[in-house]
Amino acid sequence: MAKRLILMGPPGGGKGTQAKRLQERYGIPQLSTGDMLRAAVKAGTPIGKQAKAVMDAGQLVSDDIMIGLIDERLDQADCKAGFILDGFPRTIPQAEALDKLLASKNMKLDSVIEVQVPDAKLVERITGRFTCSTCGEGYHDTFKQPKKAGLCDVCGGTTFSRRADDNAETVAARLAAYHAQTAPLLPYYEGKGLLHVVDGDRDMDVVTADLEAI
Ligand code: ADP
Ligand code: ADP
Ligand code: ZN
């Protein structure tokens, strides 16, 4: 049976961390629209050029661009057995477009999981975040340091990077965008009987166990 999930939650809530674990566990891909956009910015594609300033300001990239990206991505072979959407949809128009896209591809959503973390915790989560440049494994200055300093636990890589938008000023704009534009999706999916809520303000492994149970 295919597994089709949406992981929702505020910036820094742990979506990427958990999506990577579910990807490993169930063999279904993490579809992170933030990662797709950052790759486009790095490659200097037309979408990347359009998105960069918007991302740096902590605002949302246009629905048209995002829907186009996801439409193409869902057609790739690795999505046949399911997928974990991480960071999409982020607006009601995106959610409505996703419903149409999935219907046209004969796919059905199984669940939408909200990882809840209070705003007060998110600034520290985000400003301490860094990533292995080689394999993308996520780390945190306080909550998840590499076992050996300077060396990635997963791939042994020695270069790490921090996101341009992971600074205290941009975080405020991203949180505001989350509450104004993305939070309305929670009642949208609750109304469809798809929503599950998980307390994300706990140890990463405990959160993972709850997600696996769902
Ligand atoms: P998101 O994808 O929702 O923006 P991330 O998964 O990148 O969030 O997590 C943000 C930061 O917080 C990362 O540095 C990550 O290592 C850390 N983190 C994730 N989950 C937890 C947790 N349960 N407790 C403490 N820190 C966490
Ligand atoms: P977060 O850690 O805040 O959850 P993401 O990596 O998901 O961050 O997204 C980073 C930035 O990319 C967002 O602040 C936004 O500018 C843009 N972005 C990602 N996904 C979307 C989307 N579905 N719609 C609009 N903008 C998006
Ligand atoms: Zn690595």
Coordinates of C-alpha atoms in Angstrom, one line a residue, residues 17 20-21 128 130 137-147 153-154 204:
T17 CA 14.5 15.8 10.7
K20 CA 14.4 11.9 6.7
R21 CA 13.8 9.2 9.3
G128 CA 21.3 26.7 15.9
F130 CA 23.3 23.4 10.4
E137 CA 22.1 15.3 7.4
G138 CA 20.7 17.9 9.8
Y139 CA 22.4 19.0 13.1
H140 CA 22.0 21.5 15.9
D141 CA 24.5 23.5 17.9
T142 CA 22.8 22.4 21.2
F143 CA 20.4 19.6 20.4
K144 CA 22.2 17.4 17.9
Q145 CA 25.9 17.9 17.6
P146 CA 28.0 15.5 15.5
K147 CA 29.4 12.7 17.7
D153 CA 28.0 11.0 11.7
V154 CA 26.4 9.7 8.5
M204 CA 13.5 13.6 18.5

